[in-house]
Coordinates of C-alpha atoms and ligand atoms in Angstrom, one line a residue:
M1 CA -24.3 -33.3 -23.5
T2 CA -20.9 -35.0 -24.3
L3 CA -19.7 -37.4 -21.6
T4 CA -16.1 -38.2 -21.0
R5 CA -14.8 -40.8 -18.6
T6 CA -11.3 -40.3 -17.1
Q7 CA -9.5 -41.0 -13.9
V8 CA -8.7 -37.5 -12.6
G9 CA -10.7 -34.3 -13.5
I10 CA -8.7 -31.2 -13.0
V11 CA -10.3 -27.7 -12.8
G12 CA -7.6 -25.2 -13.7
G13 CA -5.0 -25.3 -16.4
G14 CA -2.3 -23.0 -14.8
P15 CA 1.0 -24.4 -13.7
A16 CA -0.5 -26.5 -10.8
G17 CA -3.2 -28.2 -12.9
L18 CA -0.9 -28.8 -15.9
M19 CA 2.0 -30.1 -13.7
L20 CA -0.3 -32.5 -12.0
A21 CA -1.7 -33.7 -15.3
H22 CA 1.9 -34.2 -16.5
L23 CA 2.9 -36.1 -13.3
L24 CA -0.2 -38.3 -13.5
H25 CA 0.6 -39.0 -17.2
V26 CA 4.1 -40.1 -16.2
A27 CA 2.5 -42.4 -13.6
G28 CA 0.1 -43.9 -16.2
I29 CA -3.0 -42.1 -15.0
E30 CA -5.4 -40.3 -17.4
S31 CA -6.7 -36.8 -16.7
V32 CA -8.8 -34.1 -18.3
V33 CA -8.0 -30.5 -17.5
V34 CA -10.6 -27.7 -17.9
E35 CA -9.6 -24.0 -17.9
T36 CA -11.7 -20.9 -18.4
R37 CA -8.8 -18.8 -19.8
S38 CA -7.2 -19.2 -23.2
R39 CA -3.7 -20.4 -23.5
R40 CA -2.6 -17.1 -24.8
E41 CA -4.2 -15.2 -21.9
I42 CA -2.3 -17.3 -19.4
E43 CA 1.0 -16.9 -21.3
Q44 CA 0.6 -13.1 -21.2
T45 CA 0.0 -12.8 -17.5
H46 CA 3.3 -11.9 -15.7
R47 CA 3.8 -13.5 -12.4
A48 CA 6.8 -14.2 -10.1
G49 CA 10.0 -15.5 -11.5
I50 CA 11.9 -17.6 -8.9
L51 CA 12.0 -21.4 -8.7
E52 CA 13.3 -23.3 -5.7
R53 CA 15.9 -25.9 -6.3
D54 CA 13.4 -28.8 -6.0
S55 CA 10.9 -27.1 -8.3
V56 CA 13.6 -27.1 -11.0
R57 CA 14.4 -30.7 -10.1
L58 CA 10.7 -31.7 -10.5
L59 CA 10.4 -29.9 -13.9
V60 CA 13.6 -31.5 -15.2
E61 CA 13.3 -35.0 -13.7
S62 CA 9.7 -35.5 -14.8
G63 CA 10.5 -34.5 -18.3
A64 CA 8.4 -31.4 -18.3
S65 CA 11.2 -28.9 -19.0
D66 CA 14.8 -29.0 -20.0
R67 CA 14.6 -25.3 -21.1
V68 CA 14.7 -24.2 -17.4
L69 CA 18.3 -25.3 -17.3
R70 CA 19.2 -23.7 -20.6
D71 CA 17.2 -20.5 -20.5
G72 CA 16.8 -20.0 -16.7
H73 CA 19.5 -18.3 -14.6
E74 CA 20.9 -20.0 -11.6
H75 CA 21.1 -17.6 -8.6
T76 CA 23.4 -18.6 -5.9
G77 CA 22.2 -15.9 -3.4
I78 CA 20.4 -12.7 -2.9
D79 CA 21.3 -9.3 -1.6
L80 CA 19.5 -7.9 1.4
R81 CA 19.9 -4.1 1.4
F82 CA 19.2 -1.8 4.3
G83 CA 20.7 1.4 5.6
G84 CA 21.9 1.9 2.0
V85 CA 24.3 -1.1 2.3
S86 CA 23.9 -4.5 0.5
H87 CA 24.5 -7.7 2.4
R88 CA 24.9 -10.9 0.5
I89 CA 23.1 -14.1 1.6
D90 CA 25.1 -16.7 -0.2
F91 CA 22.9 -19.8 -0.5
Q92 CA 25.6 -22.0 -1.8
T93 CA 28.0 -21.4 1.1
L94 CA 25.1 -21.5 3.6
V95 CA 23.1 -24.5 2.4
G96 CA 24.6 -25.8 -0.8
A97 CA 21.6 -24.9 -2.9
S98 CA 20.5 -22.3 -5.5
T99 CA 17.3 -20.9 -7.0
W100 CA 16.6 -20.3 -10.6
L101 CA 15.2 -17.2 -12.3
Y102 CA 12.7 -18.7 -14.7
P103 CA 9.4 -16.8 -15.0
Q104 CA 6.1 -18.5 -14.3
T105 CA 4.9 -17.8 -17.8
E106 CA 7.8 -19.9 -19.1
V107 CA 6.9 -22.7 -16.7
F108 CA 3.4 -22.6 -18.1
V109 CA 4.6 -22.7 -21.7
D110 CA 6.8 -25.7 -21.0
L111 CA 3.9 -27.6 -19.2
A112 CA 1.4 -26.7 -21.9
D113 CA 3.9 -27.9 -24.6
A114 CA 4.5 -31.1 -22.6
R115 CA 0.8 -31.8 -22.5
S116 CA 0.4 -31.3 -26.2
R117 CA 3.5 -33.4 -26.9
D118 CA 2.1 -36.3 -24.8
G119 CA -1.4 -36.1 -26.2
G120 CA -2.8 -34.6 -23.0
D121 CA -6.5 -33.6 -22.8
V122 CA -6.5 -29.9 -21.8
R123 CA -9.6 -27.9 -22.7
F124 CA -9.1 -24.1 -22.6
E125 CA -11.7 -21.4 -22.8
V126 CA -14.5 -23.2 -21.1
S127 CA -17.2 -21.5 -19.1
G128 CA -19.9 -22.3 -16.5
V129 CA -17.7 -24.9 -14.7
S130 CA -19.4 -26.8 -11.9
V131 CA -18.2 -29.7 -9.9
L132 CA -20.6 -32.5 -8.9
D133 CA -20.9 -35.3 -6.4
V134 CA -17.6 -35.0 -4.7
T135 CA -18.6 -37.2 -1.8
T136 CA -19.5 -40.1 -4.1
D137 CA -17.0 -42.4 -5.9
R138 CA -18.0 -40.9 -9.3
P139 CA -17.6 -37.1 -9.0
G140 CA -17.8 -35.0 -12.1
I141 CA -17.2 -31.7 -13.8
R142 CA -19.7 -29.9 -16.1
Y143 CA -18.8 -27.1 -18.4
T144 CA -19.7 -25.3 -21.6
D145 CA -17.1 -25.1 -24.4
A146 CA -16.3 -22.0 -26.4
E147 CA -18.8 -23.0 -29.1
G148 CA -21.6 -23.4 -26.5
G149 CA -21.5 -27.3 -26.4
E150 CA -22.3 -28.9 -23.0
H151 CA -19.9 -31.4 -21.5
E152 CA -19.6 -33.6 -18.5
V153 CA -16.5 -35.3 -17.3
R154 CA -16.9 -38.2 -14.8
C155 CA -13.8 -39.4 -12.9
D156 CA -12.5 -41.0 -9.7
V157 CA -11.2 -37.8 -8.2
V158 CA -11.6 -34.1 -8.9
V159 CA -8.7 -31.6 -8.3
G160 CA -9.4 -27.9 -7.8
A161 CA -6.4 -26.1 -9.1
D162 CA -8.4 -23.0 -10.1
G163 CA -6.3 -20.3 -8.5
S164 CA -6.9 -17.8 -5.7
R165 CA -10.4 -17.0 -6.9
S166 CA -11.2 -20.7 -6.8
T167 CA -14.9 -21.8 -7.0
T168 CA -14.1 -25.4 -6.2
R169 CA -12.9 -24.4 -2.7
A170 CA -16.5 -23.6 -1.7
L171 CA -17.2 -27.4 -1.9
V172 CA -14.9 -28.1 1.0
A173 CA -17.9 -28.1 3.3
D174 CA -16.1 -28.2 6.7
R175 CA -13.3 -25.9 5.8
R176 CA -11.6 -23.4 8.0
Q177 CA -10.1 -20.3 6.4
Y178 CA -7.2 -18.3 7.7
F179 CA -6.5 -14.8 6.4
R180 CA -4.1 -12.0 6.9
E181 CA -4.3 -8.7 5.0
Y182 CA -1.4 -6.2 4.8
P183 CA -1.5 -2.4 4.7
F184 CA 0.6 -2.3 1.5
A185 CA 0.9 -3.7 -2.0
W186 CA 3.6 -4.0 -4.7
F187 CA 3.9 -1.8 -7.7
G188 CA 5.4 -4.0 -10.4
I189 CA 7.0 -2.9 -13.6
L190 CA 8.5 -4.6 -16.6
C191 CA 11.0 -2.3 -18.3
E192 CA 13.3 -2.3 -21.3
A193 CA 16.7 -1.8 -19.7
P194 CA 19.9 -3.8 -19.0
P195 CA 20.1 -5.6 -15.6
S196 CA 20.8 -3.3 -12.7
A197 CA 22.1 -6.3 -10.6
S198 CA 23.1 -9.8 -11.6
E199 CA 20.9 -11.4 -8.9
L200 CA 17.9 -10.3 -6.8
V201 CA 18.2 -7.3 -4.5
Y202 CA 15.6 -7.1 -1.7
A203 CA 15.8 -3.5 -0.3
R204 CA 14.3 -1.8 2.8
S205 CA 14.7 1.9 3.1
E206 CA 13.0 4.7 5.0
H207 CA 10.8 5.1 2.0
G208 CA 9.7 1.5 1.9
F209 CA 10.6 -1.8 0.2
A210 CA 12.0 -2.4 -3.3
L211 CA 12.9 -5.5 -5.3
V212 CA 15.2 -5.6 -8.3
S213 CA 14.7 -8.7 -10.4
Q214 CA 15.4 -9.6 -13.9
R215 CA 13.9 -11.2 -17.0
T216 CA 16.3 -11.1 -19.9
E217 CA 19.4 -9.1 -20.9
S218 CA 17.1 -6.3 -22.2
V219 CA 13.9 -6.6 -20.1
Q220 CA 13.9 -6.2 -16.3
R221 CA 11.3 -6.8 -13.5
M222 CA 11.2 -4.5 -10.5
Y223 CA 8.8 -3.8 -7.7
F224 CA 8.3 -1.2 -5.0
Q225 CA 6.0 -0.9 -2.0
C226 CA 2.9 1.1 -2.6
D227 CA -0.5 1.9 -1.1
P228 CA -2.9 -0.9 -2.0
T229 CA -5.4 1.8 -3.2
T230 CA -2.9 3.4 -5.6
S231 CA -3.7 3.4 -9.3
A232 CA -1.0 2.4 -11.8
D233 CA -2.1 5.4 -14.0
D234 CA -1.1 7.8 -11.3
W235 CA 2.5 6.8 -11.7
S236 CA 4.5 8.4 -14.5
E237 CA 7.7 6.8 -15.6
D238 CA 9.7 9.6 -13.9
R239 CA 7.8 9.2 -10.6
I240 CA 8.4 5.4 -10.7
W241 CA 12.1 5.7 -11.3
A242 CA 12.5 8.3 -8.6
Q243 CA 10.7 6.1 -6.1
L244 CA 12.7 3.0 -7.0
Q245 CA 16.0 4.9 -6.9
A246 CA 15.2 6.5 -3.5
D247 CA 14.4 3.0 -2.1
L248 CA 17.9 1.8 -3.3
D249 CA 20.1 4.8 -2.7
G250 CA 23.1 4.2 -0.5
E251 CA 26.7 5.1 0.2
D252 CA 27.9 2.6 -2.4
G253 CA 26.2 4.8 -5.1
F254 CA 23.9 2.0 -6.3
E255 CA 22.3 3.3 -9.5
L256 CA 19.4 1.7 -11.4
R257 CA 19.7 1.3 -15.1
T258 CA 16.4 2.7 -16.4
G259 CA 14.5 2.5 -19.6
R260 CA 11.0 2.5 -21.2
I261 CA 8.4 1.0 -18.9
L262 CA 6.5 -1.8 -20.8
E263 CA 3.9 -2.7 -18.1
K264 CA 2.7 -1.4 -14.7
T265 CA 0.7 -3.5 -12.2
V266 CA -0.4 -3.1 -8.6
L267 CA -0.2 -6.5 -6.8
P268 CA -2.3 -6.8 -3.6
F269 CA -0.9 -8.7 -0.6
R270 CA -2.7 -11.4 1.2
S271 CA -1.9 -14.5 3.3
F272 CA -4.6 -17.2 3.1
V273 CA -4.9 -20.9 3.9
C274 CA -7.9 -23.2 3.6
E275 CA -7.9 -26.3 5.8
P276 CA -8.4 -29.1 5.0
M277 CA -7.3 -29.3 1.4
R278 CA -9.6 -32.3 0.7
H279 CA -13.3 -33.0 0.9
G280 CA -14.3 -36.5 -0.1
N281 CA -13.0 -37.0 -3.7
L282 CA -12.2 -33.3 -4.2
L283 CA -8.6 -32.2 -3.5
L284 CA -7.4 -28.6 -3.7
A285 CA -3.9 -27.6 -5.0
G286 CA -1.9 -24.4 -5.2
D287 CA -3.5 -20.9 -4.9
A288 CA -7.0 -22.5 -4.6
A289 CA -5.9 -23.6 -1.2
H290 CA -3.4 -21.0 -0.1
T291 CA -1.9 -17.7 -1.1
V292 CA 1.2 -16.0 0.2
P293 CA 2.5 -12.4 -0.3
P294 CA 5.1 -12.3 -3.0
T295 CA 8.1 -11.5 -0.8
G296 CA 10.1 -14.7 -1.0
A297 CA 8.5 -16.0 -4.2
K298 CA 6.8 -19.0 -2.6
G299 CA 3.5 -19.1 -4.5
L300 CA 4.4 -21.1 -7.6
N301 CA 6.8 -23.2 -5.6
L302 CA 4.1 -24.2 -3.1
A303 CA 1.8 -25.1 -5.9
L304 CA 4.4 -27.4 -7.4
A305 CA 5.2 -28.9 -4.0
D306 CA 1.4 -29.6 -3.6
V307 CA 1.1 -31.4 -6.9
R308 CA 4.2 -33.4 -6.3
V309 CA 2.6 -34.8 -3.1
L310 CA -0.8 -35.1 -4.8
A311 CA 0.5 -37.1 -7.8
E312 CA 2.1 -39.6 -5.4
V313 CA -1.0 -39.9 -3.3
L314 CA -3.3 -40.2 -6.3
E315 CA -1.0 -42.9 -7.8
R316 CA -1.5 -45.0 -4.7
A317 CA -5.2 -44.2 -4.4
I318 CA -6.0 -44.9 -8.1
S319 CA -3.4 -47.3 -9.5
R320 CA -2.9 -49.3 -6.3
Q321 CA -6.5 -48.9 -5.0
D322 CA -5.3 -47.7 -1.6
R323 CA -8.0 -45.0 -0.9
T324 CA -6.5 -44.3 2.5
A325 CA -3.6 -42.6 0.7
L326 CA -5.8 -39.5 0.1
E327 CA -5.9 -38.9 3.9
E328 CA -2.2 -38.1 3.8
Y329 CA -2.6 -35.2 1.4
T330 CA -3.8 -32.4 3.7
P331 CA -1.3 -32.9 6.5
R332 CA 1.7 -33.4 4.2
A333 CA 0.9 -30.4 2.0
L334 CA 0.0 -28.1 4.9
S335 CA 3.2 -28.8 6.8
R336 CA 5.1 -27.0 3.9
V337 CA 2.3 -24.4 3.4
W338 CA 2.5 -23.2 7.0
R339 CA 6.3 -23.0 6.9
A340 CA 6.0 -21.0 3.7
Q341 CA 3.3 -18.8 5.2
H342 CA 5.6 -18.0 8.1
F343 CA 8.6 -17.3 5.8
S344 CA 6.6 -15.1 3.4
Y345 CA 5.1 -13.2 6.4
W346 CA 8.5 -12.8 8.0
M347 CA 10.2 -11.5 4.9
T348 CA 7.3 -9.2 4.2
T349 CA 7.1 -7.6 7.7
M350 CA 10.9 -7.5 8.0
L351 CA 11.3 -5.5 4.8
H352 CA 8.2 -3.3 4.4
R353 CA 7.4 0.0 6.1
S354 CA 4.0 0.3 7.7
A355 CA 2.4 3.7 8.1
E356 CA 1.5 2.8 11.7
A357 CA 5.1 1.8 12.6
S358 CA 6.5 3.6 15.7
D359 CA 10.1 4.7 16.0
F360 CA 10.6 1.6 18.2
D361 CA 9.2 -0.6 15.4
E362 CA 11.5 0.9 12.9
R363 CA 14.6 0.4 15.0
R364 CA 13.5 -3.2 15.9
Q365 CA 13.1 -4.0 12.2
L366 CA 16.7 -2.9 11.6
G367 CA 17.8 -5.0 14.6
E368 CA 16.0 -7.9 13.0
L369 CA 17.8 -7.4 9.6
E370 CA 21.1 -7.1 11.5
S371 CA 20.4 -10.4 13.2
V372 CA 19.9 -12.1 9.9
V373 CA 22.9 -10.7 8.0
G374 CA 25.2 -10.7 11.1
S375 CA 24.7 -14.3 12.1
E376 CA 25.4 -17.4 10.1
S377 CA 22.4 -19.1 11.8
G378 CA 20.2 -16.2 10.9
S379 CA 21.4 -16.2 7.3
R380 CA 21.1 -19.9 7.0
Y381 CA 17.5 -19.9 8.1
L382 CA 16.7 -17.4 5.3
A383 CA 18.8 -19.4 2.7
E384 CA 17.2 -22.7 3.6
A385 CA 13.7 -21.3 3.4
Y386 CA 14.3 -19.3 0.3
T387 CA 15.8 -22.2 -1.7
G388 CA 13.1 -24.5 -0.4
W389 CA 12.9 -27.1 2.4
P390 CA 14.0 -30.4 1.1
E391 CA 11.5 -33.2 0.6
P392 CA 12.4 -36.1 3.0
T393 CA 12.7 -38.6 0.1
Q394 CA 15.5 -36.7 -1.7
S395 CA 18.4 -37.9 0.2
T396 CA 21.2 -36.2 -1.8
T397 CA 19.5 -32.9 -1.3
I398 CA 19.1 -33.4 2.4
S399 CA 22.7 -34.2 3.0
A400 CA 23.8 -31.2 1.0
T401 CA 21.4 -28.8 2.8
R402 CA 22.0 -30.2 6.3
S403 CA 25.8 -30.3 6.0
T404 CA 28.0 -27.8 7.7
A405 CA 29.3 -24.8 5.8
A406 CA 32.6 -26.5 5.1
E407 CA 30.8 -29.6 3.8
A408 CA 28.5 -27.4 1.8
S409 CA 31.3 -25.9 -0.2
S410 CA 32.4 -29.4 -1.3
A411 CA 28.7 -30.3 -1.9
R412 CA 28.5 -27.2 -4.1
E413 CA 29.9 -29.0 -7.2
A414 CA 27.4 -31.8 -6.7
S415 CA 24.4 -29.6 -6.0
A416 CA 22.3 -27.0 -7.9
S417 CA 22.9 -26.9 -11.6
S418 CA 25.1 -30.0 -11.8
T419 CA 22.8 -32.1 -9.7
V420 CA 19.7 -31.0 -11.5
S421 CA 21.3 -31.4 -14.9
G422 CA 23.0 -34.6 -13.8
T423 CA 19.9 -36.2 -12.6
A424 CA 18.1 -35.0 -15.8
S425 CA 20.5 -37.0 -17.9
G426 CA 20.2 -40.0 -15.6
T427 CA 23.6 -39.7 -14.0
Ligands
PHB1 C1 10.0 -11.8 -9.8 O1 11.1 -11.8 -10.4 O2 8.9 -11.5 -10.3 C2 10.0 -12.0 -8.3 C3 11.2 -12.4 -7.7 C4 11.2 -12.6 -6.3 C5 10.1 -12.3 -5.6 C6 8.9 -11.9 -6.2 C7 8.9 -11.7 -7.6 O3 10.1 -12.5 -4.2

C-alpha cells in the first residue's frame, strides 16, 4: 500500500474536481485527484456547451483558460421560437451580460492541461475507490491503480466530485434527496454541417421541443424532444432531420442546414438535489450533489459555481485554520442550486410537450411564452438566470446586471468579452 499525504483529496477528475484542484493550487493548497475514467474517455464524452459569464470569468481570471476567449463564441442572446416565429431575448440589452459557447470537453482539456502545467497530482484510470473516516480529522481515499497497485491518500478534507452516479454521496449519512423525473428526454446529434443559426434557438412546436446549437464552422449540435425509452438506433438520418425541421418550421421559412450525422445520443432528464452537501470532512460538488435537466445549460455552470465557493471556504478552513468556514458551504451553494433548479424546470416545462397535456395546458404554455417575450420584465428574468446570477463579491458585474436597460447599453462595452478579457490581462 502506497501512502500519500495531502491537504485535499478529490474524488472525480471531471471539470468540477479539476477546477477545484486548480483553484486550491492558486491558493497554495495541495490536492490529489483520483478519477476512474481515462483522460481520453472524458475528452470524448460530449456534454453541454454554454458557459455563463461568471464561469468564463473564473476560467480566465484563475489562469485556467485563455482559450475560452479565443476559441469560444460570445453569444449576446438566444432565440425563443414558438408558433413558428422567433423572438430574440437580447441578454446584452436586458442585463448587460453574455454567455459563451465553449463545450464542456474543451473546459476539461484546459483544466487537465493547467493541472499538468502546474505539476498537479491527477491520477486517472483508478478503480475500487473508497472514502474513509470522513467524520475524523484525517479522512482518506483508497483505490487501486491501473497496474493493480493499492494506494491510500490521507488528507484534511475529501471532496466528492464524482458526478451524477456519485458513490461518495452515500456517505452523507443524514442526507435528504429531492427528485423529479420528466416524461421526455433529448435526442442529441452532432452533425457535419454549416451553422443553421448564429446563436442558440430554443423552439417549441406542436411536435415538441428542439434546440439548435453549434460547435464549429463545420460541426453542429442539435437536440429534439423524444420519448425516454427511444433507442438511438431506431432513428435514421432522414427521420432525425424530418423531426428537427418539423419542430422548427414556421412562416419565416426557417430551414436547417443538414449533413452527415456523426453521433446520436439519448439524454435522460432528471432534477435532483442532495442536502446537505457536507458531512464532517466530506464535501460534495457538482453533479454528485445535484443534477438539472439540460434546458438552460446550468449543469457545468453550477459545478463551477460550487467549486468557486468551495475553494474559498477550504482556503479559510485549511490555510487560516478556521474550521467553521466549512459550515458556510451548503447554504451558500444551495442558494444558487435551487434557483438553477427552478430555472431549468421552468425552461423545460415551458418548452416541452407532455403527452398528458390537455388543450388548456397547451394554450397556457403559449400564454407563458408570450408573457416572457412580450414583457421586458419577463425577458429580463430569463436573461438574468440564463447568463448566471452574479456572485455578491463581483461588484462590477452586479452593477452591470442590476442597471436599467439604458444603463445596460452603456455597460455593454465594459461587460462580457471586454470585461472578461480586460480582467484577464489585469486591467
Ligand atoms: C449544447 O450546445 O450542447 C447545449 C446548449 C444549450 C443547452 C443545452 C445544451 O441548454
